[in-house]
Coordinates of C-alpha atoms in Angstrom, one line a residue:
I22 CA -35.1 -33.3 -27.4
E23 CA -37.1 -30.2 -28.9
N24 CA -40.3 -28.4 -27.4
T25 CA -40.4 -30.7 -24.5
K26 CA -41.1 -30.4 -20.7
F27 CA -39.8 -32.6 -18.1
S28 CA -41.4 -32.1 -14.6
N29 CA -41.1 -33.9 -11.5
C30 CA -38.8 -36.4 -13.0
Y31 CA -36.3 -38.2 -10.7
S32 CA -34.0 -41.2 -10.8
N33 CA -32.3 -43.5 -8.2
Y34 CA -29.2 -43.2 -10.3
G35 CA -29.3 -39.5 -9.7
Y36 CA -29.7 -38.5 -13.5
L37 CA -32.3 -38.9 -16.4
F38 CA -30.0 -39.9 -19.2
Y39 CA -27.2 -42.2 -19.2
I40 CA -25.6 -42.0 -22.5
Y41 CA -22.9 -44.9 -23.3
N42 CA -21.5 -46.9 -26.2
Q43 CA -21.9 -43.9 -28.3
N44 CA -19.6 -42.7 -31.0
Q45 CA -17.2 -40.3 -29.7
N46 CA -18.1 -36.7 -29.9
E47 CA -21.6 -37.6 -30.8
Y48 CA -24.0 -34.8 -30.8
I49 CA -26.9 -34.4 -28.1
K50 CA -29.3 -31.5 -29.1
I51 CA -31.9 -29.8 -26.7
N52 CA -34.2 -26.9 -28.1
N53 CA -36.9 -25.0 -26.5
S54 CA -37.3 -27.5 -23.6
T55 CA -37.9 -27.2 -19.8
F56 CA -36.7 -29.1 -17.1
T57 CA -38.6 -28.6 -13.7
N58 CA -38.0 -30.5 -10.5
T59 CA -35.7 -33.2 -11.9
S60 CA -32.6 -35.0 -11.2
S61 CA -29.4 -34.1 -12.9
I62 CA -30.0 -34.5 -16.7
F63 CA -27.2 -36.1 -18.3
H64 CA -24.3 -38.6 -17.7
G65 CA -22.0 -39.9 -20.1
D66 CA -18.4 -39.0 -21.4
F67 CA -16.8 -37.9 -24.7
L68 CA -20.1 -36.1 -25.9
R69 CA -21.1 -32.9 -27.9
Y70 CA -24.1 -31.0 -26.5
E71 CA -26.0 -28.4 -28.2
I72 CA -28.5 -26.8 -25.8
S73 CA -30.5 -23.6 -26.9
N74 CA -33.6 -21.7 -25.8
S75 CA -34.3 -23.8 -22.6
I76 CA -35.2 -23.5 -19.0
Y77 CA -33.7 -25.5 -16.1
E78 CA -35.6 -24.7 -12.9
N79 CA -36.9 -25.5 -9.4
I80 CA -34.1 -27.9 -8.7
G81 CA -33.5 -28.9 -5.0
E82 CA -31.4 -32.2 -5.4
K83 CA -29.1 -32.5 -2.2
N84 CA -26.3 -34.9 -3.7
S85 CA -22.8 -34.4 -4.9
I86 CA -23.7 -34.9 -8.6
P87 CA -23.6 -31.8 -10.7
A88 CA -27.2 -30.3 -11.1
F89 CA -27.3 -30.6 -14.9
S90 CA -24.5 -32.8 -16.1
D91 CA -21.4 -34.6 -14.9
S92 CA -20.1 -35.5 -18.2
K93 CA -16.4 -35.5 -18.8
Y94 CA -14.1 -34.8 -21.9
S95 CA -17.2 -33.4 -23.5
S96 CA -18.0 -30.0 -25.1
F97 CA -21.1 -27.9 -24.2
N98 CA -22.4 -25.1 -26.3
I99 CA -25.3 -23.8 -24.3
I100 CA -27.3 -20.6 -25.8
N101 CA -30.2 -18.4 -24.7
T102 CA -30.9 -20.7 -21.7
T103 CA -32.0 -19.9 -18.2
F104 CA -31.2 -21.6 -14.8
R105 CA -33.2 -20.4 -12.1
N106 CA -34.5 -21.3 -8.5
I107 CA -31.9 -23.8 -7.7
D108 CA -30.7 -25.0 -4.3
I109 CA -28.1 -27.7 -4.5
I110 CA -24.9 -28.8 -2.8
S111 CA -22.9 -29.4 -5.8
G112 CA -22.2 -27.4 -9.1
L113 CA -24.2 -27.2 -12.4
F114 CA -21.7 -28.8 -14.6
G115 CA -19.0 -31.4 -14.6
E116 CA -15.7 -29.6 -14.5
E117 CA -13.6 -31.7 -17.0
S118 CA -15.4 -30.4 -20.2
R119 CA -15.1 -27.6 -22.6
Y120 CA -18.0 -24.9 -22.3
I121 CA -19.3 -22.2 -24.5
L122 CA -22.1 -20.3 -22.7
D123 CA -23.8 -17.6 -24.7
D124 CA -26.7 -15.6 -23.6
I125 CA -27.2 -17.5 -20.3
T126 CA -29.3 -16.3 -17.3
L127 CA -28.6 -17.6 -13.9
F128 CA -31.2 -16.6 -11.2
N129 CA -31.9 -17.3 -7.5
I130 CA -29.4 -20.1 -7.1
K131 CA -28.0 -21.4 -3.8
T132 CA -24.9 -23.9 -3.6
N133 CA -22.6 -25.3 -1.0
S134 CA -20.4 -26.6 -3.4
K135 CA -16.5 -25.7 -4.3
A136 CA -18.0 -23.7 -7.2
L137 CA -21.1 -23.2 -9.1
L138 CA -19.3 -23.1 -12.4
Y139 CA -16.2 -25.3 -12.2
F140 CA -13.7 -25.4 -15.2
I141 CA -10.5 -27.4 -15.4
Y142 CA -7.9 -28.1 -18.2
N143 CA -10.1 -26.5 -20.8
D144 CA -10.7 -23.3 -22.7
I145 CA -13.8 -21.8 -21.7
Y146 CA -16.0 -19.2 -23.4
I147 CA -18.8 -17.0 -21.9
N148 CA -20.7 -14.3 -23.5
N149 CA -23.9 -12.4 -22.5
L150 CA -24.1 -14.1 -19.0
K151 CA -26.6 -12.4 -16.7
A152 CA -26.4 -13.7 -13.0
N153 CA -28.0 -12.3 -9.8
N154 CA -29.5 -13.3 -6.5
I155 CA -26.8 -15.9 -6.2
Y156 CA -25.5 -17.6 -3.0
C157 CA -22.2 -19.5 -2.8
L158 CA -22.3 -20.7 0.8
G159 CA -19.5 -23.4 0.7
E160 CA -16.6 -23.7 3.0
S161 CA -15.1 -20.3 3.8
G162 CA -12.4 -19.2 1.4
T163 CA -12.7 -22.5 -0.9
T164 CA -15.9 -21.8 -2.6
S165 CA -16.4 -19.7 -5.8
F166 CA -19.2 -18.9 -8.3
I167 CA -16.5 -19.5 -11.1
L168 CA -13.4 -21.6 -10.5
F169 CA -11.2 -21.7 -13.5
D170 CA -8.1 -24.1 -13.1
S171 CA -5.8 -24.1 -16.2
G172 CA -3.8 -27.2 -14.9
E173 CA -0.3 -27.7 -16.2
D174 CA -0.9 -26.4 -19.9
K175 CA -1.9 -22.9 -21.0
K176 CA -5.6 -22.4 -21.1
E177 CA -7.9 -19.4 -21.6
L178 CA -11.0 -18.0 -20.0
T179 CA -13.0 -15.4 -21.9
I180 CA -16.0 -13.5 -20.4
K181 CA -17.7 -10.9 -22.4
N182 CA -20.8 -8.9 -21.8
M183 CA -21.4 -10.1 -18.3
N184 CA -23.9 -8.5 -15.9
A185 CA -23.5 -10.1 -12.4
Y186 CA -25.1 -8.5 -9.2
D187 CA -26.6 -9.3 -5.8
F188 CA -24.2 -12.1 -4.7
V189 CA -23.6 -13.6 -1.5
L190 CA -20.2 -15.2 -1.4
N191 CA -18.0 -17.2 1.2
G192 CA -15.2 -17.0 -1.4
P193 CA -14.2 -15.3 -4.7
F194 CA -16.7 -14.5 -7.5
L195 CA -14.0 -15.6 -9.8
K196 CA -10.9 -17.7 -8.9
V197 CA -8.3 -18.6 -11.3
E198 CA -5.6 -21.3 -10.4
G199 CA -3.1 -23.6 -12.3
D200 CA 0.2 -23.2 -13.9
L201 CA -0.6 -20.7 -16.7
S202 CA -3.8 -19.1 -17.3
E203 CA -5.2 -16.5 -19.8
V204 CA -8.0 -14.4 -18.5
K205 CA -9.9 -11.9 -20.7
L206 CA -12.9 -9.7 -19.2
D207 CA -14.5 -7.4 -21.5
Y208 CA -17.4 -5.4 -20.8
V209 CA -18.0 -7.3 -17.5
N210 CA -20.2 -5.6 -14.9
I211 CA -19.8 -6.8 -11.2
N212 CA -21.9 -4.9 -8.7
D213 CA -23.3 -5.4 -5.2
M214 CA -21.5 -8.4 -4.2
K215 CA -20.5 -9.3 -0.4
S216 CA -17.8 -11.7 -0.2
Y217 CA -15.8 -13.3 2.7
G218 CA -12.6 -12.8 0.5
S219 CA -11.6 -11.2 -2.8
I220 CA -14.2 -10.9 -5.5
I221 CA -11.8 -11.8 -8.2
K222 CA -8.6 -13.8 -7.2
I223 CA -6.0 -14.5 -9.9
N224 CA -3.6 -16.9 -8.4
S225 CA -2.1 -19.1 -11.0
R226 CA 1.7 -19.7 -11.1
K227 CA 1.7 -17.6 -14.1
S228 CA -1.2 -15.6 -15.6
N229 CA -2.1 -13.1 -18.3
T230 CA -5.2 -11.1 -17.5
V231 CA -6.7 -8.5 -19.7
I232 CA -9.7 -6.5 -18.1
S233 CA -11.4 -3.9 -20.3
N234 CA -14.6 -1.7 -20.2
M235 CA -15.5 -3.2 -16.8
T236 CA -17.6 -1.7 -14.1
F237 CA -17.1 -2.7 -10.5
Y238 CA -19.5 -1.0 -8.0
N239 CA -20.5 -1.5 -4.4
N240 CA -18.6 -4.8 -3.8
V241 CA -17.5 -5.7 -0.2
N242 CA -14.5 -8.1 0.9
N243 CA -15.3 -8.9 4.5
N244 CA -12.4 -11.0 5.1
K245 CA -9.5 -8.9 6.7
F246 CA -7.0 -11.7 6.0
D247 CA -7.8 -11.6 2.2
C248 CA -6.1 -8.8 0.3
G249 CA -8.3 -6.6 -2.0
N250 CA -11.4 -7.0 -4.0
I251 CA -9.4 -7.9 -7.0
Y252 CA -6.3 -9.9 -6.2
F253 CA -3.3 -10.7 -8.2
G254 CA -0.4 -12.9 -6.9
N255 CA 2.6 -14.9 -8.2
Q256 CA 4.1 -14.0 -11.7
F257 CA 1.5 -12.2 -13.9
N258 CA 1.0 -9.4 -16.7
I259 CA -2.2 -7.5 -16.3
S260 CA -3.8 -4.8 -18.4
I261 CA -6.8 -2.9 -17.0
S262 CA -8.3 -0.3 -19.4
N263 CA -11.3 1.9 -19.7
S264 CA -12.9 0.6 -16.5
K265 CA -14.6 2.2 -13.6
F266 CA -14.3 1.1 -9.9
S267 CA -16.6 2.8 -7.5
N268 CA -17.9 2.5 -3.9
N269 CA -16.0 -0.7 -3.1
Y270 CA -14.8 -1.7 0.4
S271 CA -12.3 -4.0 1.7
K272 CA -11.5 -5.0 5.2
S273 CA -8.0 -5.6 4.3
N274 CA -5.6 -3.9 2.2
G275 CA -6.6 -2.6 -1.3
G276 CA -10.0 -1.2 -1.6
V277 CA -10.0 -2.4 -5.2
I278 CA -6.9 -4.0 -6.5
C279 CA -4.3 -6.0 -4.4
I280 CA -1.0 -6.8 -6.1
D281 CA 1.0 -8.9 -3.5
T282 CA 3.5 -11.8 -3.2
I283 CA 4.9 -10.9 -6.7
Y284 CA 7.5 -13.0 -8.4
G285 CA 7.5 -10.9 -11.7
L286 CA 5.1 -8.3 -12.7
N287 CA 4.1 -6.4 -16.1
A288 CA 1.0 -4.1 -15.1
N289 CA -0.5 -1.7 -17.4
L290 CA -3.4 0.4 -16.0
T291 CA -5.0 3.1 -18.6
S292 CA -7.8 5.3 -18.6
N293 CA -9.6 4.0 -15.6
V294 CA -11.6 5.6 -12.7
F295 CA -11.1 4.6 -9.1
E296 CA -13.7 6.5 -7.1
Y297 CA -15.0 6.4 -3.2
N298 CA -13.5 3.0 -2.6
K299 CA -12.0 2.2 0.9
G300 CA -9.4 -0.1 2.4
V301 CA -7.1 -0.4 5.1
N302 CA -4.0 0.7 3.3
G303 CA -4.5 1.6 -0.3
G304 CA -8.0 3.0 -0.6
S305 CA -8.0 1.9 -4.4
I306 CA -4.6 0.1 -5.1
Y307 CA -2.2 -2.1 -2.9
L308 CA 1.0 -3.0 -4.3
N309 CA 3.6 -5.0 -2.5
D310 CA 6.4 -6.7 -4.1
I311 CA 8.1 -8.0 -0.9
E312 CA 7.6 -11.7 -0.4
N313 CA 6.5 -12.6 3.4
N314 CA 6.4 -16.5 3.6
Y315 CA 8.6 -17.4 0.6
K316 CA 12.2 -17.4 -0.3
P317 CA 13.4 -14.3 -2.0
T318 CA 13.2 -14.3 -5.7
T319 CA 16.3 -13.0 -7.5
N320 CA 16.2 -11.0 -10.8
K321 CA 12.5 -10.5 -10.7
K322 CA 11.2 -7.7 -13.0
I323 CA 8.6 -5.2 -11.9
I324 CA 7.1 -3.1 -14.8
V325 CA 4.4 -0.8 -14.2
N326 CA 2.6 1.6 -16.4
M327 CA -0.1 3.9 -15.4
E328 CA -1.6 6.6 -17.8
Y329 CA -4.5 8.8 -17.6
N330 CA -6.2 7.2 -14.6
I331 CA -8.5 9.1 -12.2
F332 CA -8.4 8.5 -8.3
L333 CA -11.2 10.6 -6.7
G334 CA -12.5 10.4 -3.3
N335 CA -10.8 7.1 -2.2
E336 CA -10.0 6.5 1.7
A337 CA -7.6 4.5 3.5
E338 CA -7.9 3.6 7.2
Y339 CA -4.0 4.2 7.6
F340 CA -1.7 4.7 4.7
G341 CA -2.2 5.6 0.9
G342 CA -5.7 7.2 0.3
A343 CA -5.6 6.2 -3.2
I344 CA -2.5 4.2 -3.7
Y345 CA -0.2 2.3 -1.4
A346 CA 3.0 1.1 -3.1
L347 CA 5.9 -0.9 -1.8
I348 CA 8.3 -1.7 -4.4
E349 CA 12.0 -2.7 -3.8
S350 CA 13.1 -4.8 -7.1
N351 CA 14.6 -3.8 -10.2
N352 CA 11.8 -1.7 -11.7
Q353 CA 10.7 -0.1 -14.8
L354 CA 8.1 2.5 -14.0
F355 CA 6.0 4.7 -16.3
F356 CA 3.6 7.3 -15.0
K357 CA 1.8 9.9 -17.0
N358 CA -1.2 12.2 -16.6
N359 CA -2.9 10.5 -13.5
E360 CA -5.4 12.6 -11.6
V361 CA -5.3 12.1 -7.7
M362 CA -8.0 14.2 -6.3
N363 CA -9.7 14.5 -2.8
N364 CA -8.4 11.2 -1.4
K365 CA -7.9 10.6 2.3
A366 CA -5.8 8.5 4.6
G367 CA -6.0 8.0 8.5
V368 CA -2.2 8.2 9.1
M369 CA -0.2 9.4 6.1
G370 CA -0.2 9.7 2.4
G371 CA -3.6 11.3 1.4
G372 CA -2.9 10.6 -2.2
L373 CA -0.2 8.1 -2.2
F374 CA 2.1 6.3 0.3
S375 CA 5.3 4.3 -0.5
P376 CA 6.8 3.1 2.5
K377 CA 10.3 3.3 0.9
L378 CA 11.7 5.5 -1.8
I379 CA 10.7 4.0 -5.1
K380 CA 13.7 3.1 -7.4
Y381 CA 13.3 2.5 -11.0
E382 CA 15.2 2.2 -14.2
D383 CA 14.3 5.4 -16.3
N384 CA 11.4 4.7 -18.5
N385 CA 10.3 8.4 -18.8
D386 CA 13.4 10.0 -20.6
V387 CA 14.1 11.9 -17.4
D388 CA 17.4 13.7 -17.6
S389 CA 17.7 12.5 -21.2
D390 CA 19.8 15.3 -22.2
Y391 CA 22.3 14.3 -19.1
N392 CA 22.2 10.8 -20.2
N393 CA 22.8 11.5 -23.8
K394 CA 25.7 13.6 -23.1
N395 CA 27.1 11.1 -21.0
N396 CA 26.4 8.2 -23.5
K397 CA 24.7 6.1 -20.8
K398 CA 21.3 5.5 -19.2
N399 CA 20.8 6.0 -15.5
K400 CA 20.1 2.9 -13.9
N401 CA 19.5 4.1 -10.4
N402 CA 17.0 6.7 -10.7
T403 CA 14.5 7.4 -8.0
I404 CA 11.2 9.2 -8.0
S405 CA 12.0 12.4 -6.2
N406 CA 8.9 14.3 -6.9
F407 CA 5.6 12.5 -7.8
N408 CA 4.1 15.8 -9.2
S409 CA 6.1 14.9 -12.2
Y410 CA 3.7 11.9 -13.0
F411 CA 0.4 12.6 -10.9
N412 CA -1.6 15.5 -10.8
F413 CA -2.3 15.9 -7.0
F414 CA -5.1 18.0 -5.6
N415 CA -6.4 18.2 -2.1
N416 CA -5.5 14.9 -0.7
T417 CA -5.6 14.9 3.0
V418 CA -4.8 13.4 6.3
L419 CA -7.3 14.7 9.0
S420 CA -8.0 17.8 6.7
V421 CA -4.3 18.7 6.3
I422 CA -3.0 18.5 2.8
D423 CA -0.7 15.3 2.4
N424 CA -0.6 14.4 -1.4
Y425 CA 2.2 11.8 -1.1
T426 CA 4.9 10.6 1.3
S427 CA 6.8 7.6 2.5
K428 CA 8.0 6.5 5.9
P429 CA 10.6 8.7 7.4
S430 CA 13.9 8.5 5.4
Y431 CA 16.4 11.1 6.7
I432 CA 17.0 14.0 9.2
T433 CA 18.6 17.3 8.6
L434 CA 20.2 19.7 11.0
E435 CA 18.9 23.2 10.2
N436 CA 21.3 25.2 12.0
I437 CA 24.6 23.4 11.3
Q438 CA 26.1 26.5 9.5
T439 CA 25.3 29.1 12.4
L440 CA 26.3 26.6 15.3
D441 CA 28.6 27.7 17.8
K442 CA 31.5 25.1 17.7
I443 CA 33.7 26.8 20.4
I444 CA 31.9 27.1 23.7
T445 CA 32.2 27.0 27.5
S446 CA 31.1 24.4 29.7
G447 CA 27.5 24.5 30.6
K448 CA 26.6 26.8 27.8
F449 CA 23.2 26.0 25.9
L450 CA 23.9 24.8 22.3
P451 CA 20.4 24.6 20.6
L452 CA 19.8 22.0 17.8
N453 CA 17.1 22.2 15.2
F454 CA 16.4 19.0 13.4
T455 CA 13.9 18.4 10.5
L456 CA 12.5 14.9 9.6
H457 CA 12.0 14.2 6.0
D458 CA 10.3 11.4 3.9
G459 CA 11.8 9.9 1.0
Y460 CA 10.7 12.4 -1.4
G461 CA 12.1 15.5 0.5
N462 CA 8.8 16.5 2.2
I463 CA 8.9 17.4 5.7
M464 CA 7.2 14.7 8.0
V465 CA 4.3 16.7 9.3
D466 CA 2.8 13.5 10.9
I467 CA -0.4 15.1 11.9
T468 CA -1.8 12.0 13.6
K469 CA 1.6 11.7 15.6
Y470 CA 2.1 8.2 14.3
Y471 CA 5.6 8.4 14.6
S472 CA 5.7 10.4 17.9
S473 CA 7.8 7.7 19.5
L474 CA 10.7 8.3 17.2
T475 CA 13.6 10.3 19.0
I476 CA 16.8 11.8 18.0
K477 CA 19.7 11.5 20.6
V478 CA 22.9 13.4 20.9
T479 CA 25.9 11.9 22.7
L480 CA 29.4 13.2 23.3
K481 CA 32.6 11.6 22.5
E482 CA 36.2 13.0 23.3
V483 CA 38.3 13.5 20.2
N484 CA 41.5 12.5 21.9
N485 CA 40.9 10.2 24.8
S486 CA 42.8 11.8 27.9
N487 CA 40.9 9.9 30.5
N488 CA 43.1 7.3 31.7
N489 CA 41.4 6.8 35.0
N490 CA 37.9 6.5 33.6
N491 CA 36.6 9.5 35.5
I492 CA 33.5 11.3 34.4
I493 CA 35.1 14.3 32.4
Y494 CA 31.7 15.3 30.5
S495 CA 28.1 14.8 30.5
V496 CA 25.0 16.2 28.5
S497 CA 21.5 17.3 29.3
G498 CA 18.4 18.1 27.2
N499 CA 20.1 15.7 24.6
I500 CA 17.0 13.7 23.5
G501 CA 13.8 15.1 21.7
S502 CA 11.0 13.8 19.4
F503 CA 9.4 15.5 16.4
L504 CA 6.4 17.6 16.3
F505 CA 5.2 18.3 12.8
G506 CA 8.6 17.0 11.4
I507 CA 10.5 19.3 13.7
C508 CA 12.7 18.7 16.7
E509 CA 14.3 21.7 18.6
L510 CA 16.7 20.8 21.2
N511 CA 16.7 24.2 22.7
Y512 CA 18.0 23.3 26.1
F513 CA 20.8 21.2 25.0
R514 CA 23.8 21.7 27.4
I515 CA 27.4 20.2 27.5
F516 CA 29.2 19.8 30.7
A517 CA 32.9 18.9 30.0
R518 CA 36.4 19.6 30.9
P519 CA 38.3 21.7 28.3
N520 CA 38.9 19.5 25.3
K521 CA 37.9 18.7 21.8
Y522 CA 34.6 16.5 21.4
L523 CA 32.5 15.1 18.8
L524 CA 28.7 15.2 18.9
N525 CA 27.3 11.9 17.7
F526 CA 23.6 11.7 16.5
Q527 CA 21.4 8.3 16.9
V528 CA 17.8 7.6 16.1
E529 CA 16.0 5.7 18.6
N530 CA 12.6 3.9 19.1
Y531 CA 12.3 3.2 15.3
I532 CA 13.2 -0.2 13.5
D533 CA 13.7 1.0 9.9
K534 CA 16.7 2.9 8.7
I535 CA 16.8 6.8 9.0
D536 CA 19.7 8.5 7.4
I537 CA 21.5 11.2 9.1
K538 CA 22.3 13.9 6.6
F539 CA 25.2 15.4 8.3
N540 CA 28.4 14.2 9.7
D541 CA 29.5 14.0 13.4
I542 CA 30.3 17.7 14.6
E543 CA 33.5 18.6 16.4
I544 CA 33.2 21.2 19.1
E545 CA 35.9 22.7 21.6
V546 CA 35.1 23.3 25.0
M547 CA 37.0 26.1 26.6
E548 CA 37.8 27.5 30.0
C549 CA 35.3 29.9 31.6
E550 CA 35.6 33.3 30.6
R551 CA 36.8 36.0 33.1
S552 CA 33.1 37.5 33.2
Q553 CA 31.6 34.1 34.1
I554 CA 31.1 32.4 37.3
K555 CA 32.8 28.9 37.9
K556 CA 30.6 26.2 39.3
Y557 CA 30.8 22.4 39.8
D558 CA 27.9 19.9 39.3
K559 CA 27.3 16.7 41.5
N560 CA 30.0 14.7 39.2
G561 CA 32.6 17.5 39.9
L562 CA 32.5 18.8 36.5
L563 CA 33.2 22.5 36.0
Y564 CA 30.7 24.5 34.3
C565 CA 30.3 28.3 33.5
E566 CA 27.4 30.6 34.3
D567 CA 26.7 34.0 33.2
P568 CA 26.4 36.4 36.1
I569 CA 22.6 37.7 36.6
C570 CA 22.2 41.3 37.9
R571 CA 18.9 42.8 39.1
S572 CA 16.5 43.5 36.7
S573 CA 16.9 47.2 36.8
C574 CA 20.4 47.0 35.6
Q575 CA 20.4 48.0 32.0
T576 CA 22.4 44.8 30.7
N577 CA 23.0 44.7 27.1
I578 CA 21.9 48.3 26.7
S579 CA 24.3 50.2 28.8
A580 CA 25.7 47.9 31.4
I581 CA 27.7 44.6 31.7
C582 CA 26.8 42.1 34.5
L583 CA 29.9 41.0 36.2
P584 CA 30.4 38.3 39.1
N585 CA 31.0 39.2 42.6
E586 CA 34.1 38.5 44.5
Q587 CA 32.4 35.4 46.2
N588 CA 32.0 33.7 43.0
I589 CA 28.5 33.2 43.7
N590 CA 25.7 34.1 41.2
D591 CA 23.7 36.2 43.4
V592 CA 21.6 39.0 41.7
D593 CA 21.8 41.4 44.7
H594 CA 25.7 41.2 44.7
N595 CA 26.7 40.8 41.2
I596 CA 28.0 43.9 39.8
C597 CA 26.2 46.1 37.3
F598 CA 29.2 47.7 35.4
C599 CA 28.4 50.7 33.3
M600 CA 29.7 50.8 29.7
E601 CA 31.7 53.8 28.6
G602 CA 29.4 57.0 28.4
W603 CA 27.0 55.7 31.0
E604 CA 26.7 56.2 34.8
G605 CA 24.3 55.7 37.7
I606 CA 23.4 52.6 40.0
D607 CA 21.7 50.9 37.0
C608 CA 23.9 52.7 34.3
E609 CA 20.7 54.5 33.4
K610 CA 22.2 58.0 33.1
R611 CA 24.1 59.1 29.8
I612 CA 27.1 61.1 30.5
F613 CA 27.1 64.3 28.5
T614 CA 30.4 66.5 27.7
N615 CA 30.6 70.2 27.1
L616 CA 32.5 70.9 23.9

């Protein structure tokens, strides 16, 4: 068919050409032809189509037959052809054929189908595709612009030099399923798309995806239950390089990339730019290798290589302005020369947030001299300082610098060396605690997200002498919370009979584990000193008070305050006793001696 125009042509069968009894793989060629207001064009299997320099337009058929052809087990080579002004409830092509689409334009198309371009069980090659003003309005989460299903065998989808923009989608722009898929995206521009879900969703059981020279601008995922604008799941290899992701937004985690429910990962991100993207957790990247609704996978390997990437001006509603990374498996991580600048988070980790300390097999030759001397490789390293792998600058939480952090990890006691371990009952015993993340940073927690976390100090007798279960000790001021990572129990007091006791420390109101980086502390409670007043609390426990004299008494300068004979702490009756060389009612006069 050449130099031909079909206009207002319809068939009760639903297609214009029904081809049968042909030799297998017989050619059908269309060149420089136009189809306007027609039924579906071709029906027939085991055919070879060559379509070039043609137009398919103004189609409004409302039936389930693919709009152009429903041929199965066929091959299509479509070149320099335009599909425009189409309103259908089906896709364009039958899914069970092989397609080469080169220099194709798709414009002003609306469909309610499972996918506008649906491909299964075949290799697909797309080059120089321009698509804009496309509406995929099928059932939420199940409709796509491109749906590629590899089936049980390894199949490849290749897209080069594509420019797609101004889409409204009720599901992904590109969805990949099947057992083993190969996806190659090169010089692909995906811009100005609004989707109820991820824009790209790679969810094959196993997949290998290579993305290079992509631009991904102004895209929106409006589904808070669908992670990221670009989603990878299951077991997969990904390589993303020389690409730019800008001004994208996700109502869920991962403003750009979400890597979730991982059964094995080999990821390589090199020389990419992530700028001004927004997500709930992970303004640009959300990575989580913890399975939620599946049985844990043993011996899975997580390999992540990130080099020469730039993260600029990204924002997370809660954690990880640029990156959120939760990795627990056997890992091999390699980070080098990544710039993380001017990112923001609402709660913690303006640049990077990792809920737990990231453990890895040494792939950076860190401590290589030590390992060489010991003739072994360190198998249980942790990233103790992300500054070795990322260049952080001005990443903030509420305008306070917070480049990278984790969840609360451990607590230290700052005054353990100067702590008075021999005391009398009732004496104040100040304790100063500091809360740290997994990387040694003090948990400033400017938003007070962990304000309910408390530390509690309890007392236990070393040698239990209380055979009658009487109350022999009590404590007060023993519970405190952290403000800007600091907890000061300045009014902690112990009321106890003379004996040896252990101070025990517990974290409360927090479900995850926090390590206490010091042991229980043994203290000894002594009898009251002669200069102290003996008193008893409501439980009958003896405690000691330092006598208080009138304010005019030069206490700690030239006088000592001693208790009165009634053993009552009364400022008017306590004795202002002068030190040697002083005299007067308040010991204010120095005694001079003539020599």
